[in-house]
mmCIF file of C-alpha atoms in Angstrom:
data_model
loop_
_atom_site.group_PDB
_atom_site.id
_atom_site.type_symbol
_atom_site.label_atom_id
_atom_site.label_comp_id
_atom_site.label_asym_id
_atom_site.label_seq_id
_atom_site.Cartn_x
_atom_site.Cartn_y
_atom_site.Cartn_z
ATOM 1 C CA UNK A 52 131.882 142.534 96.071
ATOM 2 C CA UNK A 53 130.664 143.415 99.519
ATOM 3 C CA UNK A 54 131.544 146.738 101.039
ATOM 4 C CA UNK A 55 131.607 147.425 104.772
ATOM 5 C CA UNK A 56 129.502 150.399 105.944
ATOM 6 C CA UNK A 57 131.234 153.615 106.475
ATOM 7 C CA UNK A 58 129.754 153.410 110.035
ATOM 8 C CA UNK A 59 131.153 150.324 111.839
ATOM 9 C CA UNK A 60 128.186 150.171 114.152
ATOM 10 C CA UNK A 61 125.512 150.237 111.528
ATOM 11 C CA UNK A 62 123.294 147.417 112.843
ATOM 12 C CA UNK A 63 121.115 146.670 109.855
ATOM 13 C CA UNK A 64 124.151 146.774 107.536
ATOM 14 C CA UNK A 65 126.208 144.376 109.683
ATOM 15 C CA UNK A 66 123.217 142.049 110.254
ATOM 16 C CA UNK A 67 122.515 141.864 106.515
ATOM 17 C CA UNK A 68 126.249 141.271 105.745
ATOM 18 C CA UNK A 69 126.247 138.326 108.202
ATOM 19 C CA UNK A 70 122.921 136.994 106.598
ATOM 20 C CA UNK A 71 124.550 137.232 103.139
ATOM 21 C CA UNK A 72 127.592 135.370 104.200
ATOM 22 C CA UNK A 73 125.428 132.836 105.817
ATOM 23 C CA UNK A 74 123.088 132.247 102.835
ATOM 24 C CA UNK A 75 125.827 132.139 100.304
ATOM 25 C CA UNK A 76 127.938 129.872 102.671
ATOM 26 C CA UNK A 77 130.825 132.570 102.687
ATOM 27 C CA UNK A 78 132.750 131.795 105.761
ATOM 28 C CA UNK A 79 130.152 130.739 108.270
ATOM 29 C CA UNK A 80 132.528 130.897 111.136
ATOM 30 C CA UNK A 81 133.241 134.558 110.289
ATOM 31 C CA UNK A 82 129.510 135.258 109.806
ATOM 32 C CA UNK A 83 128.880 133.622 113.269
ATOM 33 C CA UNK A 84 131.496 135.852 114.906
ATOM 34 C CA UNK A 85 129.965 138.879 113.303
ATOM 35 C CA UNK A 86 126.319 138.139 114.478
ATOM 36 C CA UNK A 87 127.571 137.133 117.953
ATOM 37 C CA UNK A 88 129.351 140.504 118.302
ATOM 38 C CA UNK A 89 126.076 142.275 117.197
ATOM 39 C CA UNK A 90 124.072 140.335 119.787
ATOM 40 C CA UNK A 91 126.658 141.164 122.501
ATOM 41 C CA UNK A 92 126.618 144.791 121.726
ATOM 42 C CA UNK A 93 122.914 145.337 120.901
ATOM 43 C CA UNK A 94 121.109 142.445 122.702
ATOM 44 C CA UNK A 95 119.082 139.474 121.636
ATOM 45 C CA UNK A 96 116.794 141.464 119.081
ATOM 46 C CA UNK A 97 114.718 139.105 117.047
ATOM 47 C CA UNK A 98 116.103 140.025 113.732
ATOM 48 C CA UNK A 99 119.756 139.281 115.036
ATOM 49 C CA UNK A 100 118.456 135.928 116.472
ATOM 50 C CA UNK A 101 116.912 135.164 113.184
ATOM 51 C CA UNK A 102 120.254 135.739 111.379
ATOM 52 C CA UNK A 103 122.042 133.691 113.919
ATOM 53 C CA UNK A 104 119.526 130.809 113.342
ATOM 54 C CA UNK A 105 120.395 130.942 109.648
ATOM 55 C CA UNK A 106 124.037 130.668 110.525
ATOM 56 C CA UNK A 107 123.328 127.727 112.932
ATOM 57 C CA UNK A 108 121.406 125.923 110.204
ATOM 58 C CA UNK A 109 124.505 126.022 108.071
ATOM 59 C CA UNK A 110 126.700 124.935 110.890
ATOM 60 C CA UNK A 111 124.174 122.153 111.712
ATOM 61 C CA UNK A 112 123.713 123.460 115.261
ATOM 62 C CA UNK A 113 120.060 122.790 115.432
ATOM 63 C CA UNK A 114 120.044 123.273 119.249
ATOM 64 C CA UNK A 115 121.201 126.840 118.827
ATOM 65 C CA UNK A 116 118.747 127.330 115.913
ATOM 66 C CA UNK A 117 115.808 126.305 118.146
ATOM 67 C CA UNK A 118 116.864 128.531 121.010
ATOM 68 C CA UNK A 119 117.308 131.618 118.784
ATOM 69 C CA UNK A 120 113.852 131.059 117.093
ATOM 70 C CA UNK A 121 112.121 130.454 120.278
ATOM 71 C CA UNK A 122 113.499 133.638 121.708
ATOM 72 C CA UNK A 123 112.832 135.563 118.606
ATOM 73 C CA UNK A 124 109.197 134.439 118.584
ATOM 74 C CA UNK A 125 108.824 135.207 122.401
ATOM 75 C CA UNK A 126 109.823 138.843 121.619
ATOM 76 C CA UNK A 127 108.049 139.316 118.283
ATOM 77 C CA UNK A 128 105.257 136.653 117.721
ATOM 78 C CA UNK A 129 105.156 136.449 113.983
ATOM 79 C CA UNK A 130 104.495 133.394 111.901
ATOM 80 C CA UNK A 131 107.786 133.562 110.129
ATOM 81 C CA UNK A 132 109.772 132.637 113.256
ATOM 82 C CA UNK A 133 107.330 129.736 113.917
ATOM 83 C CA UNK A 134 107.739 128.452 110.387
ATOM 84 C CA UNK A 135 111.424 128.297 110.655
ATOM 85 C CA UNK A 136 111.054 126.815 114.199
ATOM 86 C CA UNK A 137 108.845 124.033 112.795
ATOM 87 C CA UNK A 138 111.495 123.036 110.323
ATOM 88 C CA UNK A 139 114.041 122.942 113.267
ATOM 89 C CA UNK A 140 111.798 120.748 115.194
ATOM 90 C CA UNK A 141 111.414 118.375 112.265
ATOM 91 C CA UNK A 142 115.127 118.179 111.971
ATOM 92 C CA UNK A 143 115.464 117.334 115.679
ATOM 93 C CA UNK A 144 113.041 114.442 115.092
ATOM 94 C CA UNK A 145 109.976 116.101 116.717
ATOM 95 C CA UNK A 146 107.750 115.634 113.667
ATOM 96 C CA UNK A 147 104.273 115.958 115.425
ATOM 97 C CA UNK A 148 105.340 119.064 117.309
ATOM 98 C CA UNK A 149 106.819 120.411 114.158
ATOM 99 C CA UNK A 150 103.442 119.888 112.361
ATOM 100 C CA UNK A 151 101.519 121.820 115.186
ATOM 101 C CA UNK A 152 104.064 124.568 115.081
ATOM 102 C CA UNK A 153 103.608 124.849 111.330
ATOM 103 C CA UNK A 154 99.858 125.072 111.593
ATOM 104 C CA UNK A 155 100.250 127.786 114.280
ATOM 105 C CA UNK A 156 102.491 129.821 111.993
ATOM 106 C CA UNK A 157 99.782 129.704 109.394
ATOM 107 C CA UNK A 158 97.211 130.683 111.944
ATOM 108 C CA UNK A 159 99.337 133.747 112.735
ATOM 109 C CA UNK A 160 99.119 134.734 109.047
ATOM 110 C CA UNK A 161 102.351 133.203 107.673
ATOM 111 C CA UNK A 162 101.950 132.490 103.899
ATOM 112 C CA UNK A 163 103.861 129.293 102.952
ATOM 113 C CA UNK A 164 104.390 130.499 99.387
ATOM 114 C CA UNK A 165 106.237 133.730 100.162
ATOM 115 C CA UNK A 166 109.792 132.472 100.977
ATOM 116 C CA UNK A 167 112.548 134.299 99.506
ATOM 117 C CA UNK A 168 114.209 132.462 96.597
ATOM 118 C CA UNK A 169 117.215 131.050 98.546
ATOM 119 C CA UNK A 170 114.792 129.908 101.333
ATOM 120 C CA UNK A 171 112.445 127.869 99.181
ATOM 121 C CA UNK A 172 114.501 124.714 98.999
ATOM 122 C CA UNK A 173 115.731 125.232 102.459
ATOM 123 C CA UNK A 174 113.071 126.230 104.970
ATOM 124 C CA UNK A 175 110.314 126.350 102.422
ATOM 125 C CA UNK A 176 110.189 122.805 101.105
ATOM 126 C CA UNK A 177 110.262 121.169 104.516
ATOM 127 C CA UNK A 178 107.593 123.565 106.016
ATOM 128 C CA UNK A 179 105.299 122.758 103.115
ATOM 129 C CA UNK A 180 105.859 119.024 103.690
ATOM 130 C CA UNK A 181 104.913 119.455 107.304
ATOM 131 C CA UNK A 182 101.726 121.203 106.475
ATOM 132 C CA UNK A 183 100.856 118.369 103.932
ATOM 133 C CA UNK A 184 101.576 115.642 106.481
ATOM 134 C CA UNK A 185 99.399 117.293 109.029
ATOM 135 C CA UNK A 186 95.899 115.916 109.422
ATOM 136 C CA UNK A 187 94.604 119.575 110.162
ATOM 137 C CA UNK A 188 96.460 121.115 107.218
ATOM 138 C CA UNK A 189 93.533 120.906 104.763
ATOM 139 C CA UNK A 190 92.082 124.419 105.496
ATOM 140 C CA UNK A 191 95.416 125.840 104.467
ATOM 141 C CA UNK A 192 96.599 126.151 100.832
ATOM 142 C CA UNK A 193 100.215 125.834 101.977
ATOM 143 C CA UNK A 194 101.523 123.986 98.921
ATOM 144 C CA UNK A 195 102.589 126.514 96.031
ATOM 145 C CA UNK A 196 102.296 125.178 92.467
ATOM 146 C CA UNK A 197 105.214 122.881 91.755
ATOM 147 C CA UNK A 198 106.213 122.101 95.317
ATOM 148 C CA UNK A 199 107.774 118.609 95.680
ATOM 149 C CA UNK A 200 105.262 116.391 97.548
ATOM 150 C CA UNK A 201 107.830 114.360 99.495
ATOM 151 C CA UNK A 202 109.323 115.571 102.814
ATOM 152 C CA UNK A 203 112.795 117.038 102.395
ATOM 153 C CA UNK A 204 115.484 116.839 104.942
ATOM 154 C CA UNK A 205 118.026 119.655 105.630
ATOM 155 C CA UNK A 206 121.590 119.079 106.495
ATOM 156 C CA UNK A 207 124.478 121.207 107.561
ATOM 157 C CA UNK A 208 125.504 121.923 103.921
ATOM 158 C CA UNK A 209 122.327 123.983 103.259
ATOM 159 C CA UNK A 210 121.699 127.532 104.280
ATOM 160 C CA UNK A 211 118.539 129.351 105.364
ATOM 161 C CA UNK A 212 117.070 132.767 105.499
ATOM 162 C CA UNK A 213 116.981 135.691 107.894
ATOM 163 C CA UNK A 214 116.622 139.238 106.835
ATOM 164 C CA UNK A 215 116.396 142.204 109.121
ATOM 165 C CA UNK A 216 113.796 144.467 107.726
ATOM 166 C CA UNK A 217 115.220 147.866 106.760
ATOM 167 C CA UNK A 218 112.383 149.469 108.687
ATOM 168 C CA UNK A 219 113.271 147.698 111.961
#
């Protein structure tokens, strides 16, 4: 059972609750309303945008997912946001761009085998497929043992990942 924080403005707790609702598929509309309220109150923080991207993935709103991940990356240029953006680009039919973005994520130090368990079949499998398809992917060991060799496609029934680090 989820318990709300004693402090209604506890940013990290509320973000994590929205993420948990999203990753488990528990009322995505409520999760979206919660994260939108947090963004309205606290601004477009990368961690909040990352959570909203997860919820957008569940809702099949790839345009919102792209906008949120591009904005998150512009503020905090870490490979994780680019890795998720690459998957989004692939879902939008921009495969070549997605492959370049995936390689860029790896160049920034993203490790393709460190997805959280709920992410592996969502963002992770498609990301690894993008790296395998890429001509320039050979310098990277992006494919963890046991990874499916075919490209997977996401749909609105899947969820994603976005966690706000507790040290943020």
